[in-house]
Amino acid sequence: MALERTLSIIKPDATRRNLTGKIVAKFEDAGLRVVASKRIHLSPAQAGAFYAVHKERPFYGELVAQMSAEPVVVQVLEGEGAILKNREVMGATNPANAAEGTIRKEFALSIGENSVHGSDAPETAAQEIKFFFSDLEIVG
Ligand code: ADP
Ligand code: MG
């Protein structure tokens, strides 16, 4: 398996409830390393651009509003097979379907307010990391 990097976002529903440390511990316990991290408050335009792929979906407006309501913590996670591993640690999009021990099972409030974002493939990971970080900000 290859060493990969993936983009993670700890969403406003989780930063609001002071869950940042507990969520980062889940990543680290799974062998993912935080190689870049910052807390930012996205504008609606920035959140909309990040989620542009979902523009036509009925939940897009709600998603953009939630993601720009309060601060997020954006991180680059590195590890063997990091993209898939992070998706496993996150759990299913709908917390009702998420496996025991996953972040979304333990912390998500709903399918929309589901505590974390994670890239879903190598191409989107590269694109999403670039959206938030310059090379200088990523220290492996
Ligand atoms: P994931 O975050 O698991 O990759 P998607 O890429 O399908 O899921 O959707 C992006 C985000 O949009 C989800 O994490 C969630 O916050 C929101 N979302 C997805 N489906 C719904 C839905 N049916 N109703 C409300 N919000 C949704
Ligand atoms: Mg997705």
Short mmCIF file of N, CA and C and ligand atoms in Angstrom, two decimals:
data_model
loop_
_atom_site.label_atom_id
_atom_site.label_comp_id
_atom_site.label_asym_id
_atom_site.label_seq_id
_atom_site.Cartn_x
_atom_site.Cartn_y
_atom_site.Cartn_z
N MET A 1 0.84 -1.20 0.00
CA MET A 1 0.00 0.00 0.00
C MET A 1 0.88 1.25 0.00
N ALA A 2 0.39 2.28 -0.66
CA ALA A 2 1.21 3.49 -0.80
C ALA A 2 0.95 4.49 0.32
N LEU A 3 1.99 5.27 0.62
CA LEU A 3 1.83 6.38 1.55
C LEU A 3 0.99 7.45 0.85
N GLU A 4 -0.10 7.83 1.46
CA GLU A 4 -1.02 8.81 0.84
C GLU A 4 -1.28 9.98 1.78
N ARG A 5 -1.82 11.04 1.17
CA ARG A 5 -2.32 12.18 1.96
C ARG A 5 -3.77 12.42 1.58
N THR A 6 -4.56 12.80 2.58
CA THR A 6 -5.98 13.07 2.35
C THR A 6 -6.39 14.32 3.11
N LEU A 7 -7.46 14.97 2.66
CA LEU A 7 -7.94 16.15 3.37
C LEU A 7 -9.08 15.79 4.31
N SER A 8 -8.96 16.26 5.53
CA SER A 8 -10.01 16.09 6.54
C SER A 8 -10.53 17.46 6.96
N ILE A 9 -11.82 17.54 7.20
CA ILE A 9 -12.39 18.75 7.84
C ILE A 9 -13.19 18.31 9.05
N ILE A 10 -12.88 18.88 10.20
CA ILE A 10 -13.73 18.72 11.38
C ILE A 10 -14.77 19.83 11.28
N LYS A 11 -16.03 19.43 11.12
CA LYS A 11 -17.09 20.36 10.74
C LYS A 11 -17.59 21.19 11.94
N PRO A 12 -18.34 22.26 11.66
CA PRO A 12 -18.82 23.15 12.73
C PRO A 12 -19.61 22.45 13.84
N ASP A 13 -20.40 21.41 13.49
CA ASP A 13 -21.16 20.76 14.57
C ASP A 13 -20.23 20.14 15.60
N ALA A 14 -19.03 19.75 15.16
CA ALA A 14 -18.06 19.12 16.08
C ALA A 14 -17.18 20.15 16.78
N THR A 15 -16.73 21.19 16.07
CA THR A 15 -15.91 22.21 16.75
C THR A 15 -16.75 22.91 17.82
N ARG A 16 -18.04 23.11 17.51
CA ARG A 16 -18.95 23.78 18.45
C ARG A 16 -19.08 23.00 19.76
N ARG A 17 -19.05 21.65 19.64
CA ARG A 17 -19.22 20.82 20.83
C ARG A 17 -17.88 20.42 21.46
N ASN A 18 -16.81 21.09 21.03
CA ASN A 18 -15.48 20.90 21.61
C ASN A 18 -14.97 19.47 21.42
N LEU A 19 -15.21 18.91 20.23
CA LEU A 19 -14.84 17.52 19.95
C LEU A 19 -13.57 17.39 19.11
N THR A 20 -12.87 18.50 18.87
CA THR A 20 -11.71 18.46 17.98
C THR A 20 -10.67 17.43 18.46
N GLY A 21 -10.33 17.48 19.73
CA GLY A 21 -9.30 16.57 20.26
C GLY A 21 -9.72 15.11 20.18
N LYS A 22 -10.96 14.84 20.52
CA LYS A 22 -11.45 13.45 20.48
C LYS A 22 -11.42 12.90 19.05
N ILE A 23 -11.74 13.77 18.09
CA ILE A 23 -11.74 13.32 16.69
C ILE A 23 -10.31 13.12 16.19
N VAL A 24 -9.42 14.03 16.52
CA VAL A 24 -8.01 13.86 16.11
C VAL A 24 -7.44 12.58 16.73
N ALA A 25 -7.82 12.27 17.95
CA ALA A 25 -7.35 11.02 18.59
C ALA A 25 -7.77 9.80 17.78
N LYS A 26 -8.97 9.84 17.21
CA LYS A 26 -9.45 8.72 16.36
C LYS A 26 -8.53 8.55 15.14
N PHE A 27 -8.15 9.66 14.52
CA PHE A 27 -7.24 9.58 13.37
C PHE A 27 -5.90 8.99 13.80
N GLU A 28 -5.35 9.54 14.87
CA GLU A 28 -4.02 9.10 15.32
C GLU A 28 -4.03 7.64 15.77
N ASP A 29 -5.08 7.23 16.45
CA ASP A 29 -5.18 5.83 16.89
C ASP A 29 -5.22 4.87 15.70
N ALA A 30 -5.73 5.36 14.56
CA ALA A 30 -5.82 4.53 13.35
C ALA A 30 -4.51 4.57 12.55
N GLY A 31 -3.52 5.30 13.03
CA GLY A 31 -2.23 5.35 12.34
C GLY A 31 -2.12 6.48 11.34
N LEU A 32 -3.09 7.39 11.34
CA LEU A 32 -3.01 8.56 10.47
C LEU A 32 -2.25 9.67 11.20
N ARG A 33 -1.39 10.36 10.46
CA ARG A 33 -0.56 11.42 11.06
C ARG A 33 -1.04 12.78 10.57
N VAL A 34 -1.20 13.73 11.49
CA VAL A 34 -1.61 15.09 11.10
C VAL A 34 -0.36 15.83 10.62
N VAL A 35 -0.28 16.10 9.31
CA VAL A 35 0.92 16.76 8.77
C VAL A 35 0.65 18.23 8.40
N ALA A 36 -0.59 18.67 8.57
CA ALA A 36 -0.96 20.08 8.42
C ALA A 36 -2.28 20.28 9.13
N SER A 37 -2.46 21.46 9.73
CA SER A 37 -3.69 21.69 10.51
C SER A 37 -3.93 23.18 10.68
N LYS A 38 -5.15 23.62 10.49
CA LYS A 38 -5.51 25.00 10.85
C LYS A 38 -7.00 25.12 11.11
N ARG A 39 -7.32 26.06 11.99
CA ARG A 39 -8.72 26.36 12.32
C ARG A 39 -9.08 27.62 11.57
N ILE A 40 -10.16 27.54 10.76
CA ILE A 40 -10.56 28.68 9.95
C ILE A 40 -12.09 28.80 9.98
N HIS A 41 -12.57 29.99 9.61
CA HIS A 41 -14.02 30.19 9.48
C HIS A 41 -14.30 30.46 8.01
N LEU A 42 -14.91 29.49 7.33
CA LEU A 42 -15.19 29.62 5.90
C LEU A 42 -16.31 30.63 5.66
N SER A 43 -16.17 31.41 4.61
CA SER A 43 -17.29 32.25 4.16
C SER A 43 -18.26 31.34 3.40
N PRO A 44 -19.52 31.78 3.22
CA PRO A 44 -20.43 31.00 2.39
C PRO A 44 -19.87 30.75 0.99
N ALA A 45 -19.19 31.73 0.42
CA ALA A 45 -18.64 31.56 -0.94
C ALA A 45 -17.55 30.48 -0.95
N GLN A 46 -16.70 30.48 0.09
CA GLN A 46 -15.64 29.46 0.16
C GLN A 46 -16.22 28.06 0.37
N ALA A 47 -17.21 27.96 1.27
CA ALA A 47 -17.84 26.65 1.50
C ALA A 47 -18.55 26.18 0.23
N GLY A 48 -19.19 27.11 -0.46
CA GLY A 48 -19.88 26.77 -1.71
C GLY A 48 -18.91 26.29 -2.78
N ALA A 49 -17.75 26.93 -2.86
CA ALA A 49 -16.75 26.52 -3.85
C ALA A 49 -16.19 25.15 -3.51
N PHE A 50 -15.95 24.91 -2.23
CA PHE A 50 -15.39 23.61 -1.82
C PHE A 50 -16.36 22.48 -2.18
N TYR A 51 -17.64 22.72 -1.97
CA TYR A 51 -18.66 21.67 -2.21
C TYR A 51 -19.34 21.84 -3.57
N ALA A 52 -18.69 22.51 -4.52
CA ALA A 52 -19.30 22.79 -5.83
C ALA A 52 -19.81 21.53 -6.52
N VAL A 53 -19.16 20.40 -6.27
CA VAL A 53 -19.56 19.12 -6.88
C VAL A 53 -21.00 18.74 -6.50
N HIS A 54 -21.48 19.29 -5.37
CA HIS A 54 -22.83 18.96 -4.91
C HIS A 54 -23.87 20.04 -5.24
N LYS A 55 -23.46 20.99 -6.09
CA LYS A 55 -24.29 22.17 -6.42
C LYS A 55 -25.75 21.87 -6.76
N GLU A 56 -25.94 20.78 -7.49
CA GLU A 56 -27.30 20.47 -7.95
C GLU A 56 -28.11 19.65 -6.94
N ARG A 57 -27.48 19.24 -5.85
CA ARG A 57 -28.18 18.39 -4.88
C ARG A 57 -29.13 19.22 -4.01
N PRO A 58 -30.23 18.64 -3.56
CA PRO A 58 -31.23 19.42 -2.79
C PRO A 58 -30.70 19.95 -1.46
N PHE A 59 -29.66 19.29 -0.92
CA PHE A 59 -29.14 19.71 0.39
C PHE A 59 -28.00 20.72 0.29
N TYR A 60 -27.67 21.17 -0.92
CA TYR A 60 -26.49 22.04 -1.11
C TYR A 60 -26.57 23.33 -0.27
N GLY A 61 -27.71 24.00 -0.30
CA GLY A 61 -27.85 25.26 0.44
C GLY A 61 -27.66 25.08 1.93
N GLU A 62 -28.26 24.01 2.44
CA GLU A 62 -28.14 23.69 3.88
C GLU A 62 -26.69 23.34 4.23
N LEU A 63 -26.04 22.58 3.35
CA LEU A 63 -24.65 22.17 3.58
C LEU A 63 -23.73 23.40 3.63
N VAL A 64 -23.90 24.31 2.67
CA VAL A 64 -23.07 25.52 2.62
C VAL A 64 -23.33 26.38 3.86
N ALA A 65 -24.58 26.50 4.27
CA ALA A 65 -24.92 27.29 5.46
C ALA A 65 -24.28 26.68 6.71
N GLN A 66 -24.38 25.37 6.85
CA GLN A 66 -23.80 24.70 8.03
C GLN A 66 -22.27 24.83 8.05
N MET A 67 -21.64 24.66 6.88
CA MET A 67 -20.18 24.65 6.84
C MET A 67 -19.57 26.04 7.05
N SER A 68 -20.40 27.09 6.85
CA SER A 68 -19.87 28.44 7.03
C SER A 68 -20.42 29.09 8.31
N ALA A 69 -21.18 28.35 9.10
CA ALA A 69 -21.82 28.92 10.28
C ALA A 69 -20.83 29.19 11.40
N GLU A 70 -19.85 28.31 11.55
CA GLU A 70 -18.89 28.40 12.65
C GLU A 70 -17.56 27.85 12.18
N PRO A 71 -16.50 27.96 12.99
CA PRO A 71 -15.18 27.51 12.52
C PRO A 71 -15.12 26.01 12.21
N VAL A 72 -14.16 25.68 11.36
CA VAL A 72 -13.82 24.28 11.06
C VAL A 72 -12.33 24.10 11.32
N VAL A 73 -11.91 22.84 11.45
CA VAL A 73 -10.48 22.54 11.52
C VAL A 73 -10.15 21.70 10.29
N VAL A 74 -9.32 22.26 9.42
CA VAL A 74 -8.92 21.53 8.20
C VAL A 74 -7.54 20.93 8.43
N GLN A 75 -7.38 19.68 7.99
CA GLN A 75 -6.13 18.98 8.25
C GLN A 75 -5.73 18.12 7.05
N VAL A 76 -4.44 17.93 6.89
CA VAL A 76 -3.95 16.92 5.97
C VAL A 76 -3.50 15.73 6.81
N LEU A 77 -4.04 14.56 6.48
CA LEU A 77 -3.70 13.32 7.18
C LEU A 77 -2.84 12.47 6.25
N GLU A 78 -1.79 11.90 6.81
CA GLU A 78 -0.87 11.09 6.01
C GLU A 78 -0.75 9.69 6.60
N GLY A 79 -0.65 8.71 5.72
CA GLY A 79 -0.46 7.34 6.19
C GLY A 79 -0.58 6.35 5.05
N GLU A 80 -0.29 5.09 5.33
CA GLU A 80 -0.48 4.03 4.34
C GLU A 80 -1.97 3.94 4.01
N GLY A 81 -2.31 4.06 2.75
CA GLY A 81 -3.71 3.98 2.34
C GLY A 81 -4.59 4.98 3.06
N ALA A 82 -4.08 6.19 3.27
CA ALA A 82 -4.75 7.18 4.14
C ALA A 82 -6.15 7.55 3.67
N ILE A 83 -6.39 7.56 2.36
CA ILE A 83 -7.69 8.03 1.85
C ILE A 83 -8.80 7.08 2.30
N LEU A 84 -8.60 5.79 2.04
CA LEU A 84 -9.60 4.79 2.43
C LEU A 84 -9.65 4.63 3.95
N LYS A 85 -8.48 4.64 4.57
CA LYS A 85 -8.44 4.48 6.03
C LYS A 85 -9.23 5.58 6.72
N ASN A 86 -9.07 6.82 6.25
CA ASN A 86 -9.81 7.93 6.85
C ASN A 86 -11.31 7.73 6.66
N ARG A 87 -11.72 7.27 5.48
CA ARG A 87 -13.15 7.03 5.25
C ARG A 87 -13.68 5.96 6.20
N GLU A 88 -12.84 4.97 6.50
CA GLU A 88 -13.27 3.92 7.44
C GLU A 88 -13.42 4.48 8.86
N VAL A 89 -12.47 5.30 9.26
CA VAL A 89 -12.51 5.90 10.60
C VAL A 89 -13.70 6.86 10.72
N MET A 90 -14.04 7.54 9.63
CA MET A 90 -15.19 8.47 9.62
C MET A 90 -16.51 7.73 9.77
N GLY A 91 -16.68 6.64 9.04
CA GLY A 91 -17.96 5.93 9.01
C GLY A 91 -18.87 6.45 7.91
N ALA A 92 -20.02 5.81 7.75
CA ALA A 92 -20.94 6.15 6.66
C ALA A 92 -21.48 7.57 6.80
N THR A 93 -21.83 8.18 5.66
CA THR A 93 -22.35 9.55 5.63
C THR A 93 -23.51 9.74 6.60
N ASN A 94 -24.44 8.79 6.57
CA ASN A 94 -25.59 8.83 7.49
C ASN A 94 -25.20 8.09 8.78
N PRO A 95 -25.16 8.80 9.90
CA PRO A 95 -24.71 8.14 11.15
C PRO A 95 -25.55 6.93 11.51
N ALA A 96 -26.80 6.89 11.02
CA ALA A 96 -27.66 5.73 11.30
C ALA A 96 -27.07 4.46 10.68
N ASN A 97 -26.24 4.63 9.62
CA ASN A 97 -25.63 3.48 8.96
C ASN A 97 -24.16 3.29 9.32
N ALA A 98 -23.63 4.13 10.19
CA ALA A 98 -22.19 4.10 10.49
C ALA A 98 -21.86 2.97 11.47
N ALA A 99 -20.71 2.34 11.24
CA ALA A 99 -20.28 1.21 12.07
C ALA A 99 -19.86 1.68 13.47
N GLU A 100 -19.98 0.78 14.42
CA GLU A 100 -19.55 1.02 15.80
C GLU A 100 -18.10 1.52 15.83
N GLY A 101 -17.83 2.48 16.68
CA GLY A 101 -16.45 2.95 16.86
C GLY A 101 -16.04 4.03 15.88
N THR A 102 -16.85 4.27 14.84
CA THR A 102 -16.49 5.31 13.88
C THR A 102 -16.84 6.70 14.44
N ILE A 103 -16.22 7.72 13.85
CA ILE A 103 -16.45 9.09 14.31
C ILE A 103 -17.93 9.46 14.15
N ARG A 104 -18.49 9.14 12.99
CA ARG A 104 -19.88 9.54 12.75
C ARG A 104 -20.85 8.78 13.64
N LYS A 105 -20.56 7.51 13.92
CA LYS A 105 -21.43 6.76 14.84
C LYS A 105 -21.42 7.42 16.22
N GLU A 106 -20.21 7.80 16.67
CA GLU A 106 -20.10 8.34 18.04
C GLU A 106 -20.55 9.80 18.16
N PHE A 107 -20.30 10.59 17.12
CA PHE A 107 -20.44 12.03 17.30
C PHE A 107 -21.45 12.73 16.38
N ALA A 108 -21.77 12.17 15.22
CA ALA A 108 -22.62 12.90 14.26
C ALA A 108 -24.02 13.14 14.82
N LEU A 109 -24.59 14.27 14.44
CA LEU A 109 -25.94 14.64 14.88
C LEU A 109 -27.00 14.20 13.88
N SER A 110 -26.61 14.17 12.59
CA SER A 110 -27.57 13.88 11.52
C SER A 110 -26.78 13.62 10.25
N ILE A 111 -27.47 13.27 9.17
CA ILE A 111 -26.78 13.04 7.89
C ILE A 111 -26.09 14.32 7.40
N GLY A 112 -26.64 15.47 7.73
CA GLY A 112 -26.04 16.74 7.31
C GLY A 112 -24.93 17.17 8.27
N GLU A 113 -25.26 17.18 9.55
CA GLU A 113 -24.27 17.57 10.57
C GLU A 113 -23.55 16.31 11.06
N ASN A 114 -22.64 15.84 10.19
CA ASN A 114 -22.01 14.54 10.45
C ASN A 114 -20.53 14.64 10.82
N SER A 115 -20.15 15.78 11.38
CA SER A 115 -18.91 15.97 12.15
C SER A 115 -17.60 16.02 11.36
N VAL A 116 -17.51 15.29 10.26
CA VAL A 116 -16.24 15.27 9.50
C VAL A 116 -16.47 15.18 8.00
N HIS A 117 -15.52 15.75 7.27
CA HIS A 117 -15.40 15.54 5.82
C HIS A 117 -14.10 14.79 5.57
N GLY A 118 -14.09 13.92 4.58
CA GLY A 118 -12.84 13.28 4.15
C GLY A 118 -12.85 13.08 2.65
N SER A 119 -11.71 13.30 2.01
CA SER A 119 -11.61 13.10 0.55
C SER A 119 -11.97 11.65 0.21
N ASP A 120 -12.52 11.47 -1.01
CA ASP A 120 -13.01 10.13 -1.37
C ASP A 120 -12.17 9.40 -2.40
N ALA A 121 -11.12 10.03 -2.96
CA ALA A 121 -10.29 9.38 -3.99
C ALA A 121 -8.98 10.17 -4.14
N PRO A 122 -7.96 9.57 -4.75
CA PRO A 122 -6.67 10.28 -4.89
C PRO A 122 -6.80 11.63 -5.60
N GLU A 123 -7.62 11.71 -6.64
CA GLU A 123 -7.74 12.97 -7.40
C GLU A 123 -8.39 14.05 -6.55
N THR A 124 -9.46 13.69 -5.84
CA THR A 124 -10.14 14.69 -5.02
C THR A 124 -9.27 15.07 -3.82
N ALA A 125 -8.50 14.12 -3.29
CA ALA A 125 -7.61 14.42 -2.17
C ALA A 125 -6.59 15.48 -2.59
N ALA A 126 -5.97 15.30 -3.74
CA ALA A 126 -4.96 16.26 -4.21
C ALA A 126 -5.59 17.64 -4.41
N GLN A 127 -6.75 17.64 -5.03
CA GLN A 127 -7.48 18.88 -5.30
C GLN A 127 -7.90 19.58 -4.00
N GLU A 128 -8.42 18.84 -3.04
CA GLU A 128 -8.93 19.42 -1.80
C GLU A 128 -7.79 19.90 -0.89
N ILE A 129 -6.66 19.18 -0.90
CA ILE A 129 -5.50 19.63 -0.12
C ILE A 129 -5.03 20.98 -0.66
N LYS A 130 -4.97 21.09 -1.97
CA LYS A 130 -4.56 22.34 -2.64
C LYS A 130 -5.52 23.49 -2.34
N PHE A 131 -6.79 23.17 -2.17
CA PHE A 131 -7.80 24.21 -1.88
C PHE A 131 -7.46 24.95 -0.59
N PHE A 132 -6.88 24.22 0.39
CA PHE A 132 -6.66 24.81 1.71
C PHE A 132 -5.20 25.08 2.07
N PHE A 133 -4.26 24.32 1.50
CA PHE A 133 -2.88 24.39 1.97
C PHE A 133 -1.89 24.60 0.83
N SER A 134 -0.85 25.40 1.13
CA SER A 134 0.29 25.48 0.22
C SER A 134 1.28 24.38 0.63
N ASP A 135 2.23 24.06 -0.24
CA ASP A 135 3.22 23.02 0.07
C ASP A 135 4.00 23.34 1.35
N LEU A 136 4.24 24.63 1.57
CA LEU A 136 5.02 25.06 2.73
C LEU A 136 4.32 24.75 4.06
N GLU A 137 3.00 24.61 4.01
CA GLU A 137 2.23 24.41 5.24
C GLU A 137 2.09 22.92 5.60
N ILE A 138 2.57 22.04 4.73
CA ILE A 138 2.44 20.61 4.96
C ILE A 138 3.82 20.06 5.32
N VAL A 139 3.92 19.55 6.55
CA VAL A 139 5.23 19.10 7.04
C VAL A 139 5.10 17.64 7.48
N GLY A 140 5.59 16.74 6.67
CA GLY A 140 5.44 15.30 6.93
C GLY A 140 6.49 14.77 7.89
P1 ADP B 1 -19.45 12.23 2.48
O1 ADP B 1 -19.22 13.44 3.36
O2 ADP B 1 -19.63 10.98 3.28
O3 ADP B 1 -18.41 12.07 1.40
P2 ADP B 1 -21.26 13.20 0.38
O4 ADP B 1 -20.04 13.58 -0.38
O5 ADP B 1 -22.28 12.35 -0.31
O6 ADP B 1 -20.88 12.45 1.76
O7 ADP B 1 -22.03 14.50 0.88
C1 ADP B 1 -21.30 15.62 1.36
C2 ADP B 1 -21.96 16.13 2.62
O8 ADP B 1 -23.26 16.63 2.29
C3 ADP B 1 -22.24 15.08 3.71
O9 ADP B 1 -21.11 14.80 4.51
C4 ADP B 1 -23.35 15.74 4.48
O10 ADP B 1 -22.87 16.76 5.35
C5 ADP B 1 -24.17 16.39 3.37
N1 ADP B 1 -25.24 15.50 2.92
C6 ADP B 1 -25.12 14.40 2.12
N2 ADP B 1 -26.30 13.80 1.90
C7 ADP B 1 -27.23 14.56 2.56
C8 ADP B 1 -28.65 14.48 2.72
N3 ADP B 1 -29.36 13.50 2.16
N4 ADP B 1 -29.26 15.43 3.50
C9 ADP B 1 -28.55 16.43 4.07
N5 ADP B 1 -27.20 16.56 3.94
C10 ADP B 1 -26.54 15.65 3.22
MG MG B 2 -17.98 13.29 -0.22
#
